[in-house]
Amino acid sequence: MIQITTSIDDVSRQISLHEGNYQRPAGSVRLLAVSKKHSAEKIRQVHANGIVEFGENYFQEALEKIHILSDIDLIWHFIGPIQANKTRGIAENFDWVQSVDRAKIAQRLSDQRSSEQAALNICVQVNLSAEASKSGIASHEVESLCQLVSELPKLCLRGLMAIPAPMTDFNRQRDCFRQLNLLFTNLQRHYPDMDTLSMGMSGDFEAAIAEGSTLVRIGTALFGERE
Ligand SMILES: *Cc1c(COP(=O)(O)O)cnc(C)c1O
């Protein structure tokens, strides 16, 4: 408990520091706690320290925690690869989906979001050129997927997300995030609801904040190593 409180303070302090150092307005970078592989009990402790947004990658694991924690008001983000047979559960149980990278998934999420629920907040996941990962849509196809998402009735296009290949060199990290920011600012002119640039994890969030991130997704630096 004391440990988790300390790491939340540390991460929050670093975010504020980077905002100041890179001429970002105070409070312009939100913290998403990535809780995959960590227990509902730990999430409760993190929430007790003022964090309300949590990110999960695995649908079954997430669903269990969402049910256990239904007595508290949390904002859940799905950030993992999406199988088509999981879209209903994701559409019904999450507030945000950050890993939309193809039209079929966008269409299903909109169709399966219940009519009583508000529109599902969406970030399109971009595969920046140098990435070995299979997730994410290529940069030149981002615009057409954003167009589709913006037209679907139960989706709200909020932004872009990317997971660059791990790099230790700070300037190379920045180069990568700068590309995403460029795409983002171009799209923002057409899509007024776009306000979220989701980039930066435990190992590269300083570079992401320097390049305009509005949401950092932090797991290890908050919770410690995953098993
Ligand atoms: C696991 C994960 C994170 C958090 O990574 P850390 O390095 O533990 O901070 C962020 N974003 C996504 C999409 C993830 O899968």
Coordinates of N, CA and C and ligand atoms in Angstrom, one line a residue:
M1 N 0.8 -1.2 0.0 CA 0.0 0.0 0.0 C 0.9 1.3 0.0
I2 N 1.8 1.3 1.0 CA 2.7 2.5 1.0 C 3.6 2.5 -0.2
Q3 N 4.0 1.4 -0.7 CA 4.8 1.3 -2.0 C 4.0 1.9 -3.1
I4 N 2.8 1.5 -3.3 CA 2.0 1.9 -4.4 C 1.7 3.4 -4.3
T5 N 1.5 3.9 -3.1 CA 1.3 5.3 -2.9 C 2.5 6.1 -3.4
T6 N 3.7 5.6 -3.0 CA 5.0 6.2 -3.4 C 5.1 6.3 -4.9
S7 N 4.9 5.1 -5.5 CA 5.1 5.1 -7.0 C 4.1 6.0 -7.7
I8 N 2.9 6.1 -7.2 CA 1.9 7.0 -7.8 C 2.4 8.5 -7.7
D9 N 2.9 8.8 -6.5 CA 3.4 10.2 -6.3 C 4.6 10.4 -7.2
D10 N 5.5 9.4 -7.3 CA 6.7 9.6 -8.2 C 6.2 9.9 -9.6
V11 N 5.4 9.0 -10.1 CA 5.0 9.1 -11.5 C 4.2 10.5 -11.8
S12 N 3.3 10.8 -10.8 CA 2.6 12.1 -11.0 C 3.6 13.3 -11.0
R13 N 4.6 13.2 -10.1 CA 5.5 14.3 -10.0 C 6.3 14.4 -11.3
Q14 N 6.7 13.2 -11.8 CA 7.5 13.3 -13.1 C 6.7 13.8 -14.3
I15 N 5.4 13.4 -14.3 CA 4.5 14.0 -15.4 C 4.5 15.5 -15.3
S16 N 4.3 16.0 -14.1 CA 4.2 17.5 -13.9 C 5.5 18.2 -14.3
L17 N 6.6 17.5 -13.9 CA 7.9 18.0 -14.2 C 8.2 18.1 -15.7
H18 N 7.8 17.1 -16.4 CA 8.0 17.1 -17.9 C 7.0 18.1 -18.5
E19 N 5.8 18.2 -18.0 CA 4.9 19.3 -18.6 C 5.6 20.6 -18.5
G20 N 6.2 20.9 -17.3 CA 6.9 22.2 -17.1 C 8.1 22.3 -18.0
N21 N 8.9 21.3 -18.1 CA 10.2 21.3 -18.9 C 9.9 21.4 -20.4
Y22 N 8.8 20.9 -20.9 CA 8.5 20.9 -22.3 C 7.4 21.9 -22.7
Q23 N 7.2 22.9 -21.9 CA 6.2 24.0 -22.3 C 4.8 23.4 -22.5
R24 N 4.4 22.4 -21.7 CA 3.1 21.9 -21.8 C 2.3 22.5 -20.7
P25 N 1.0 22.8 -20.9 CA 0.2 23.3 -19.8 C 0.1 22.3 -18.7
A26 N 0.1 22.9 -17.4 CA 0.0 22.0 -16.3 C -1.3 21.2 -16.3
G27 N -1.3 20.0 -16.1 CA -2.5 19.1 -16.1 C -3.0 18.7 -17.5
S28 N -2.1 19.0 -18.5 CA -2.6 18.6 -19.9 C -2.3 17.1 -20.2
V29 N -1.6 16.4 -19.4 CA -1.3 15.0 -19.6 C -2.0 14.2 -18.6
R30 N -2.9 13.3 -19.0 CA -3.6 12.4 -18.1 C -2.8 11.1 -17.9
L31 N -3.1 10.5 -16.7 CA -2.4 9.3 -16.4 C -3.4 8.1 -16.5
L32 N -3.1 7.2 -17.3 CA -3.9 5.9 -17.4 C -3.1 4.8 -16.7
A33 N -3.6 4.2 -15.7 CA -2.9 3.2 -15.0 C -3.2 1.8 -15.7
V34 N -2.1 1.2 -16.2 CA -2.3 0.0 -17.0 C -2.2 -1.2 -16.0
S35 N -3.3 -1.8 -15.7 CA -3.4 -2.8 -14.6 C -3.4 -4.2 -15.1
K36 N -3.1 -4.5 -16.3 CA -3.1 -5.9 -16.8 C -2.2 -6.7 -15.9
K37 N -2.6 -7.9 -15.6 CA -1.8 -8.9 -14.7 C -1.7 -8.4 -13.3
H38 N -2.4 -7.4 -12.9 CA -2.4 -7.0 -11.5 C -3.9 -7.1 -10.9
S39 N -3.9 -7.4 -9.6 CA -5.2 -7.8 -9.0 C -6.2 -6.6 -8.9
A40 N -7.5 -7.0 -8.7 CA -8.5 -6.0 -8.4 C -8.2 -5.3 -7.1
E41 N -7.6 -6.0 -6.2 CA -7.2 -5.3 -4.9 C -6.2 -4.2 -5.1
K42 N -5.2 -4.5 -6.0 CA -4.2 -3.4 -6.2 C -4.9 -2.2 -6.9
I43 N -5.8 -2.5 -7.8 CA -6.5 -1.4 -8.5 C -7.3 -0.6 -7.5
R44 N -7.9 -1.2 -6.5 CA -8.6 -0.5 -5.5 C -7.7 0.5 -4.7
Q45 N -6.4 0.0 -4.5 CA -5.5 0.8 -3.8 C -5.1 2.0 -4.6
V46 N -4.9 1.8 -5.9 CA -4.5 2.9 -6.8 C -5.6 3.9 -6.9
H47 N -6.8 3.4 -7.0 CA -8.0 4.3 -7.0 C -8.1 5.1 -5.7
A48 N -7.8 4.5 -4.6 CA -7.8 5.2 -3.3 C -6.8 6.4 -3.3
N49 N -5.9 6.3 -4.2 CA -4.9 7.4 -4.3 C -5.3 8.4 -5.4
G50 N -6.5 8.3 -5.9 CA -7.0 9.4 -6.8 C -7.0 9.1 -8.2
I51 N -6.5 7.8 -8.6 CA -6.5 7.5 -10.0 C -7.8 6.8 -10.4
V52 N -8.4 7.3 -11.5 CA -9.7 6.7 -11.9 C -9.7 6.0 -13.3
E53 N -8.7 6.2 -14.1 CA -8.7 5.6 -15.4 C -7.7 4.4 -15.4
F54 N -8.2 3.3 -15.9 CA -7.4 2.0 -15.9 C -7.5 1.4 -17.3
G55 N -6.3 0.8 -17.7 CA -6.2 0.2 -19.0 C -6.0 -1.3 -18.8
E56 N -6.7 -2.1 -19.6 CA -6.6 -3.6 -19.6 C -6.4 -4.1 -21.0
N57 N -5.6 -5.2 -21.1 CA -5.3 -5.8 -22.5 C -6.1 -7.1 -22.8
Y58 N -6.5 -7.8 -21.7 CA -7.0 -9.2 -22.0 C -8.5 -9.1 -21.5
F59 N -9.4 -9.5 -22.4 CA -10.8 -9.3 -22.2 C -11.3 -10.1 -20.9
Q60 N -11.0 -11.4 -20.9 CA -11.5 -12.2 -19.7 C -11.0 -11.7 -18.4
E61 N -9.7 -11.4 -18.3 CA -9.1 -10.9 -17.1 C -9.8 -9.6 -16.7
A62 N -10.0 -8.7 -17.7 CA -10.5 -7.4 -17.4 C -12.0 -7.5 -16.9
L63 N -12.7 -8.4 -17.5 CA -14.1 -8.5 -17.2 C -14.3 -8.9 -15.7
E64 N -13.5 -9.8 -15.3 CA -13.5 -10.2 -13.8 C -13.3 -9.1 -12.9
K65 N -12.3 -8.3 -13.3 CA -12.0 -7.1 -12.4 C -13.1 -6.1 -12.5
I66 N -13.6 -5.8 -13.7 CA -14.7 -4.8 -13.8 C -15.9 -5.2 -12.9
H67 N -16.2 -6.5 -12.8 CA -17.3 -6.9 -12.0 C -17.0 -6.8 -10.5
I68 N -15.8 -7.2 -10.1 CA -15.4 -7.1 -8.7 C -15.4 -5.7 -8.2
L69 N -15.0 -4.8 -9.1 CA -14.8 -3.4 -8.8 C -16.0 -2.5 -9.2
S70 N -17.2 -3.1 -9.4 CA -18.3 -2.4 -9.9 C -18.9 -1.4 -8.8
D71 N -18.5 -1.6 -7.6 CA -18.9 -0.6 -6.5 C -18.2 0.7 -6.6
I72 N -17.1 0.8 -7.3 CA -16.5 2.1 -7.5 C -16.5 2.6 -8.9
D73 N -16.4 3.9 -9.0 CA -16.6 4.6 -10.3 C -15.3 4.7 -11.1
L74 N -15.1 3.7 -12.0 CA -13.8 3.7 -12.7 C -14.1 3.9 -14.2
I75 N -13.1 4.4 -14.9 CA -13.2 4.6 -16.4 C -12.2 3.5 -16.9
W76 N -12.8 2.6 -17.7 CA -12.0 1.5 -18.2 C -11.7 1.7 -19.7
H77 N -10.4 1.5 -20.0 CA -9.9 1.5 -21.4 C -9.5 0.2 -21.8
F78 N -9.9 -0.3 -23.0 CA -9.4 -1.5 -23.5 C -8.2 -1.1 -24.4
I79 N -7.0 -1.7 -24.2 CA -5.8 -1.3 -24.9 C -5.1 -2.4 -25.6
G80 N -5.7 -3.6 -25.6 CA -5.0 -4.8 -26.2 C -5.6 -5.2 -27.6
P81 N -4.9 -6.1 -28.2 CA -5.4 -6.6 -29.5 C -6.8 -7.1 -29.4
I82 N -7.6 -6.8 -30.4 CA -9.1 -7.2 -30.4 C -9.4 -8.3 -31.3
Q83 N -9.9 -9.4 -30.8 CA -10.5 -10.5 -31.6 C -11.9 -10.1 -31.9
A84 N -12.4 -10.4 -33.1 CA -13.7 -10.1 -33.5 C -14.8 -10.7 -32.6
N85 N -14.5 -11.9 -32.0 CA -15.5 -12.5 -31.2 C -15.6 -11.9 -29.7
K86 N -14.7 -10.9 -29.5 CA -14.8 -10.3 -28.1 C -15.4 -8.9 -28.2
T87 N -15.8 -8.4 -29.4 CA -16.2 -7.0 -29.5 C -17.5 -6.7 -28.7
R88 N -18.4 -7.7 -28.6 CA -19.6 -7.4 -27.9 C -19.3 -7.1 -26.4
G89 N -18.5 -8.0 -25.8 CA -18.1 -7.8 -24.4 C -17.3 -6.5 -24.2
I90 N -16.5 -6.2 -25.1 CA -15.7 -4.9 -25.0 C -16.7 -3.7 -25.2
A91 N -17.5 -3.8 -26.1 CA -18.5 -2.7 -26.4 C -19.4 -2.4 -25.2
E92 N -19.7 -3.5 -24.5 CA -20.7 -3.4 -23.4 C -20.0 -3.0 -22.1
N93 N -18.8 -3.3 -21.9 CA -18.1 -3.1 -20.6 C -17.1 -2.1 -20.4
F94 N -16.6 -1.5 -21.6 CA -15.6 -0.5 -21.5 C -16.1 0.9 -21.9
D95 N -15.4 1.9 -21.4 CA -15.7 3.3 -21.7 C -14.9 3.8 -22.9
W96 N -13.7 3.2 -23.1 CA -12.8 3.6 -24.2 C -12.2 2.3 -24.8
V97 N -12.0 2.4 -26.1 CA -11.2 1.4 -26.8 C -10.1 2.1 -27.6
Q98 N -8.9 1.8 -27.2 CA -7.7 2.5 -27.8 C -7.0 1.7 -28.9
S99 N -7.5 0.5 -29.1 CA -6.7 -0.4 -30.0 C -7.5 -0.8 -31.3
V100 N -8.3 0.2 -31.8 CA -9.1 -0.1 -33.0 C -8.2 0.1 -34.2
D101 N -8.0 -0.9 -35.0 CA -7.0 -0.8 -36.1 C -7.6 -1.4 -37.4
R102 N -8.9 -1.7 -37.4 CA -9.5 -2.1 -38.7 C -11.0 -1.8 -38.7
A103 N -11.5 -1.7 -39.9 CA -12.9 -1.3 -40.1 C -13.9 -2.2 -39.5
K104 N -13.6 -3.5 -39.7 CA -14.6 -4.6 -39.2 C -14.8 -4.4 -37.7
I105 N -13.7 -4.2 -37.0 CA -13.8 -4.1 -35.5 C -14.6 -2.8 -35.1
A106 N -14.3 -1.7 -35.8 CA -15.0 -0.4 -35.6 C -16.5 -0.6 -35.8
Q107 N -16.9 -1.3 -36.9 CA -18.3 -1.5 -37.2 C -18.9 -2.4 -36.2
R108 N -18.3 -3.4 -35.7 CA -18.9 -4.3 -34.7 C -19.0 -3.6 -33.4
L109 N -18.0 -2.8 -33.0 CA -18.1 -2.1 -31.7 C -19.3 -1.2 -31.7
S110 N -19.5 -0.5 -32.8 CA -20.7 0.4 -32.9 C -22.0 -0.3 -32.9
D111 N -22.1 -1.4 -33.7 CA -23.3 -2.2 -33.7 C -23.7 -2.8 -32.4
Q112 N -22.6 -3.2 -31.6 CA -22.9 -3.9 -30.4 C -22.9 -3.1 -29.1
R113 N -22.6 -1.8 -29.2 CA -22.8 -0.9 -28.1 C -24.3 -0.7 -27.8
S114 N -24.7 -0.9 -26.6 CA -26.2 -0.8 -26.4 C -26.7 0.6 -26.5
S115 N -28.0 0.7 -26.9 CA -28.6 2.0 -27.2 C -28.7 2.8 -26.0
E116 N -28.7 2.2 -24.8 CA -28.8 3.0 -23.5 C -27.4 3.6 -23.2
Q117 N -26.4 3.1 -23.7 CA -25.0 3.6 -23.3 C -24.6 4.8 -24.2
A118 N -23.8 5.7 -23.6 CA -23.2 6.8 -24.4 C -22.3 6.2 -25.4
A119 N -21.9 7.0 -26.4 CA -21.0 6.5 -27.5 C -19.7 6.0 -26.8
L120 N -19.2 5.0 -27.4 CA -17.9 4.4 -27.0 C -16.7 5.3 -27.5
N121 N -15.9 5.7 -26.6 CA -14.7 6.6 -27.0 C -13.7 5.7 -27.7
I122 N -13.2 6.2 -28.8 CA -12.3 5.4 -29.7 C -11.0 6.2 -30.0
C123 N -9.9 5.4 -29.8 CA -8.6 5.9 -30.4 C -8.2 4.9 -31.5
V124 N -7.8 5.3 -32.6 CA -7.3 4.5 -33.7 C -5.8 4.2 -33.4
Q125 N -5.5 2.9 -33.4 CA -4.1 2.5 -33.1 C -3.3 2.5 -34.4
V126 N -2.2 3.3 -34.4 CA -1.3 3.5 -35.5 C -0.1 2.6 -35.4
N127 N 0.3 2.0 -36.5 CA 1.6 1.2 -36.5 C 2.6 2.1 -37.2
L128 N 3.4 2.8 -36.3 CA 4.4 3.7 -36.9 C 5.4 2.9 -37.7
S129 N 5.9 3.4 -38.8 CA 6.6 2.7 -39.8 C 7.7 1.7 -39.3
A130 N 8.4 2.0 -38.3 CA 9.5 1.2 -37.9 C 9.1 0.0 -37.0
E131 N 7.8 -0.1 -36.7 CA 7.4 -1.2 -35.8 C 7.4 -2.6 -36.3
A132 N 7.9 -3.5 -35.6 CA 7.8 -4.9 -35.9 C 6.4 -5.5 -35.6
S133 N 5.8 -4.9 -34.6 CA 4.5 -5.4 -34.2 C 3.4 -5.4 -35.3
K134 N 2.5 -6.3 -35.1 CA 1.4 -6.5 -36.1 C 0.2 -5.6 -35.8
S135 N 0.2 -5.1 -34.6 CA -1.0 -4.3 -34.3 C -0.9 -2.9 -34.8
G136 N -2.0 -2.3 -35.1 CA -2.1 -0.9 -35.6 C -2.2 -0.8 -37.1
I137 N -2.8 0.3 -37.5 CA -3.0 0.5 -39.0 C -1.9 1.3 -39.5
A138 N -1.5 1.1 -40.8 CA -0.4 1.9 -41.4 C -0.8 3.3 -41.5
S139 N 0.2 4.2 -41.3 CA -0.1 5.7 -41.3 C -0.9 6.1 -42.5
H140 N -0.7 5.6 -43.7 CA -1.4 6.1 -44.8 C -2.9 5.6 -44.9
E141 N -3.2 4.7 -44.0 CA -4.6 4.3 -43.9 C -5.4 4.8 -42.7
V142 N -4.7 5.6 -41.9 CA -5.3 6.1 -40.7 C -6.5 7.0 -41.0
E143 N -6.4 7.9 -42.0 CA -7.4 8.9 -42.3 C -8.7 8.2 -42.7
S144 N -8.7 7.1 -43.5 CA -10.0 6.5 -43.9 C -10.6 5.8 -42.7
L145 N -9.8 5.2 -41.8 CA -10.4 4.5 -40.7 C -11.0 5.6 -39.7
C146 N -10.3 6.7 -39.6 CA -10.9 7.8 -38.7 C -12.2 8.3 -39.3
Q147 N -12.3 8.4 -40.6 CA -13.5 8.8 -41.3 C -14.6 7.9 -40.9
L148 N -14.4 6.6 -41.1 CA -15.4 5.6 -40.7 C -15.8 5.7 -39.3
V149 N -14.9 5.7 -38.4 CA -15.2 5.8 -36.9 C -16.1 7.0 -36.6
S150 N -15.7 8.1 -37.3 CA -16.5 9.4 -37.0 C -17.9 9.3 -37.5
E151 N -18.2 8.4 -38.5 CA -19.5 8.3 -39.0 C -20.4 7.2 -38.3
L152 N -19.7 6.3 -37.5 CA -20.5 5.3 -36.9 C -21.3 5.8 -35.7
P153 N -22.6 5.5 -35.5 CA -23.4 6.2 -34.6 C -23.0 6.0 -33.1
K154 N -22.5 4.8 -32.7 CA -22.3 4.6 -31.3 C -20.8 4.7 -31.0
L155 N -20.0 5.3 -31.9 CA -18.6 5.6 -31.6 C -18.3 7.1 -31.6
C156 N -17.4 7.5 -30.7 CA -16.9 8.8 -30.7 C -15.4 8.8 -30.9
L157 N -15.0 9.4 -32.1 CA -13.5 9.4 -32.4 C -12.8 10.4 -31.5
R158 N -12.0 9.9 -30.6 CA -11.3 10.8 -29.6 C -9.8 11.0 -29.9
G159 N -9.2 10.0 -30.7 CA -7.7 10.3 -30.9 C -7.0 9.1 -31.5
L160 N -5.7 9.2 -31.3 CA -4.8 8.2 -31.9 C -4.0 7.6 -30.7
M161 N -3.6 6.3 -30.9 CA -2.7 5.6 -30.0 C -1.6 4.9 -30.7
A162 N -0.4 4.8 -30.1 CA 0.6 4.0 -30.8 C 1.5 3.4 -29.7
I163 N 2.1 2.2 -30.0 CA 3.1 1.5 -29.1 C 4.3 1.4 -30.0
P164 N 5.2 2.3 -29.9 CA 6.5 2.2 -30.7 C 7.3 1.0 -30.2
A165 N 8.1 0.5 -31.1 CA 9.1 -0.6 -30.7 C 9.9 0.0 -29.5
P166 N 10.3 -0.8 -28.5 CA 11.1 -0.3 -27.4 C 12.4 0.3 -27.9
M167 N 12.7 1.5 -27.5 CA 14.0 2.2 -27.9 C 14.5 2.8 -26.7
T168 N 15.8 2.8 -26.5 CA 16.4 3.5 -25.3 C 16.9 4.9 -25.6
D169 N 17.1 5.1 -26.9 CA 17.7 6.5 -27.2 C 16.5 7.5 -27.2
F170 N 16.7 8.5 -26.4 CA 15.7 9.5 -26.2 C 15.3 10.3 -27.4
N171 N 16.3 10.6 -28.2 CA 15.9 11.4 -29.5 C 15.2 10.5 -30.5
R172 N 15.6 9.2 -30.5 CA 14.8 8.3 -31.4 C 13.4 8.1 -30.9
Q173 N 13.2 8.1 -29.6 CA 11.9 8.0 -29.1 C 11.1 9.2 -29.5
R174 N 11.7 10.4 -29.4 CA 11.0 11.6 -29.7 C 10.6 11.7 -31.2
D175 N 11.5 11.2 -32.1 CA 11.3 11.2 -33.5 C 10.0 10.4 -33.8
C176 N 9.9 9.3 -33.2 CA 8.8 8.4 -33.4 C 7.4 9.1 -32.9
F177 N 7.5 9.6 -31.8 CA 6.3 10.3 -31.2 C 5.9 11.6 -32.0
R178 N 6.9 12.2 -32.6 CA 6.7 13.4 -33.3 C 5.9 13.1 -34.6
Q179 N 6.2 11.9 -35.2 CA 5.4 11.5 -36.4 C 3.9 11.3 -36.0
L180 N 3.7 10.7 -34.9 CA 2.3 10.5 -34.5 C 1.6 11.8 -34.2
N181 N 2.3 12.7 -33.6 CA 1.7 14.0 -33.3 C 1.3 14.8 -34.6
L182 N 2.2 14.6 -35.6 CA 1.9 15.3 -36.9 C 0.6 14.7 -37.5
L183 N 0.5 13.4 -37.5 CA -0.8 12.8 -38.0 C -2.0 13.3 -37.2
F184 N -1.8 13.4 -35.9 CA -2.9 13.8 -35.0 C -3.3 15.2 -35.3
T185 N -2.4 16.1 -35.3 CA -2.8 17.5 -35.5 C -3.4 17.8 -36.9
N186 N -3.0 17.0 -37.9 CA -3.6 17.1 -39.2 C -5.1 16.6 -39.1
L187 N -5.3 15.5 -38.4 CA -6.7 15.0 -38.4 C -7.6 15.8 -37.5
Q188 N -7.0 16.4 -36.5 CA -7.8 17.3 -35.6 C -8.6 18.4 -36.3
R189 N -8.0 18.8 -37.4 CA -8.7 19.9 -38.2 C -10.1 19.4 -38.7
H190 N -10.1 18.1 -39.0 CA -11.4 17.5 -39.6 C -12.3 17.0 -38.5
Y191 N -11.8 16.5 -37.4 CA -12.6 15.8 -36.4 C -12.5 16.6 -35.1
P192 N -13.5 17.4 -34.8 CA -13.4 18.3 -33.7 C -13.4 17.5 -32.3
D193 N -13.9 16.3 -32.3 CA -13.9 15.6 -31.0 C -12.6 15.0 -30.6
M194 N -11.6 15.1 -31.6 CA -10.3 14.5 -31.3 C -9.5 15.3 -30.3
D195 N -9.3 14.8 -29.1 CA -8.5 15.5 -28.1 C -7.5 14.7 -27.4
T196 N -7.3 13.4 -27.9 CA -6.5 12.5 -27.1 C -5.4 11.9 -28.0
L197 N -4.2 12.2 -27.5 CA -3.0 11.6 -28.2 C -2.4 10.7 -27.2
S198 N -2.7 9.4 -27.3 CA -2.3 8.4 -26.3 C -0.9 7.8 -26.7
M199 N 0.1 8.3 -26.1 CA 1.4 7.8 -26.3 C 2.3 8.0 -25.1
G200 N 3.2 7.0 -24.9 CA 4.1 7.0 -23.7 C 3.8 5.9 -22.7
M201 N 4.8 5.1 -22.4 CA 4.6 4.1 -21.4 C 5.8 4.3 -20.4
S202 N 6.0 3.3 -19.5 CA 6.9 3.5 -18.4 C 8.3 3.9 -18.9
G203 N 8.7 3.3 -20.0 CA 10.1 3.6 -20.5 C 10.3 4.7 -21.4
D204 N 9.2 5.4 -21.8 CA 9.4 6.5 -22.8 C 8.4 7.6 -22.6
F205 N 7.8 7.8 -21.4 CA 6.8 8.8 -21.3 C 7.3 10.2 -21.3
E206 N 8.6 10.4 -21.0 CA 9.2 11.8 -21.0 C 9.2 12.2 -22.5
A207 N 9.7 11.4 -23.4 CA 9.8 11.7 -24.8 C 8.4 12.0 -25.4
A208 N 7.4 11.2 -24.9 CA 6.0 11.3 -25.4 C 5.4 12.6 -25.0
I209 N 5.7 13.0 -23.7 CA 5.2 14.3 -23.2 C 5.8 15.5 -24.0
A210 N 7.1 15.3 -24.2 CA 7.9 16.3 -25.0 C 7.2 16.5 -26.4
E211 N 6.7 15.5 -26.9 CA 6.1 15.5 -28.3 C 4.6 15.6 -28.3
G212 N 4.0 16.0 -27.2 CA 2.6 16.4 -27.2 C 1.6 15.3 -26.7
S213 N 2.0 14.3 -26.1 CA 1.1 13.3 -25.5 C 0.1 14.0 -24.6
T214 N -1.2 13.5 -24.7 CA -2.2 14.0 -23.7 C -2.6 12.9 -22.7
L215 N -2.1 11.6 -23.0 CA -2.5 10.5 -22.1 C -1.3 9.5 -22.1
V216 N -0.7 9.3 -21.0 CA 0.4 8.3 -20.9 C -0.2 7.1 -20.2
R217 N 0.2 5.9 -20.7 CA -0.3 4.6 -20.3 C 0.8 3.9 -19.5
I218 N 0.7 4.0 -18.1 CA 1.8 3.5 -17.3 C 1.4 2.3 -16.5
G219 N 2.2 1.2 -16.7 CA 2.0 0.0 -15.9 C 3.1 -0.2 -14.9
T220 N 4.2 -0.7 -15.4 CA 5.4 -1.1 -14.5 C 5.8 0.0 -13.5
A221 N 5.9 1.3 -14.0 CA 6.3 2.3 -13.1 C 5.3 2.6 -11.9
L222 N 4.1 2.2 -12.1 CA 3.1 2.3 -11.0 C 3.0 1.0 -10.1
F223 N 2.9 -0.1 -10.8 CA 2.5 -1.3 -10.1 C 3.7 -2.2 -9.8
G224 N 4.9 -1.9 -10.4 CA 6.0 -2.8 -10.4 C 5.9 -3.8 -11.5
E225 N 6.9 -4.8 -11.6 CA 6.9 -5.7 -12.7 C 5.7 -6.6 -12.7
R226 N 5.3 -7.0 -13.9 CA 4.2 -8.0 -14.1 C 4.8 -9.4 -13.9
E227 N 3.9 -10.3 -13.5 CA 4.4 -11.7 -13.4 C 4.4 -12.4 -14.7
Ligands
LIG1 C1 1.4 -3.1 -21.1 C2 1.0 -1.8 -21.9 C3 1.4 -0.6 -21.4 C4 2.1 -0.3 -20.1 O1 3.5 -0.7 -20.2 P1 4.6 -0.4 -19.1 O2 5.8 -0.5 -19.8 O3 4.4 -1.5 -18.1 O4 4.3 0.9 -18.5 C5 0.9 0.5 -22.1 N1 0.2 0.4 -23.2 C6 -0.1 -0.8 -23.7 C7 -0.9 -0.8 -25.0 C8 0.3 -1.9 -23.1 O5 0.0 -3.1 -23.6

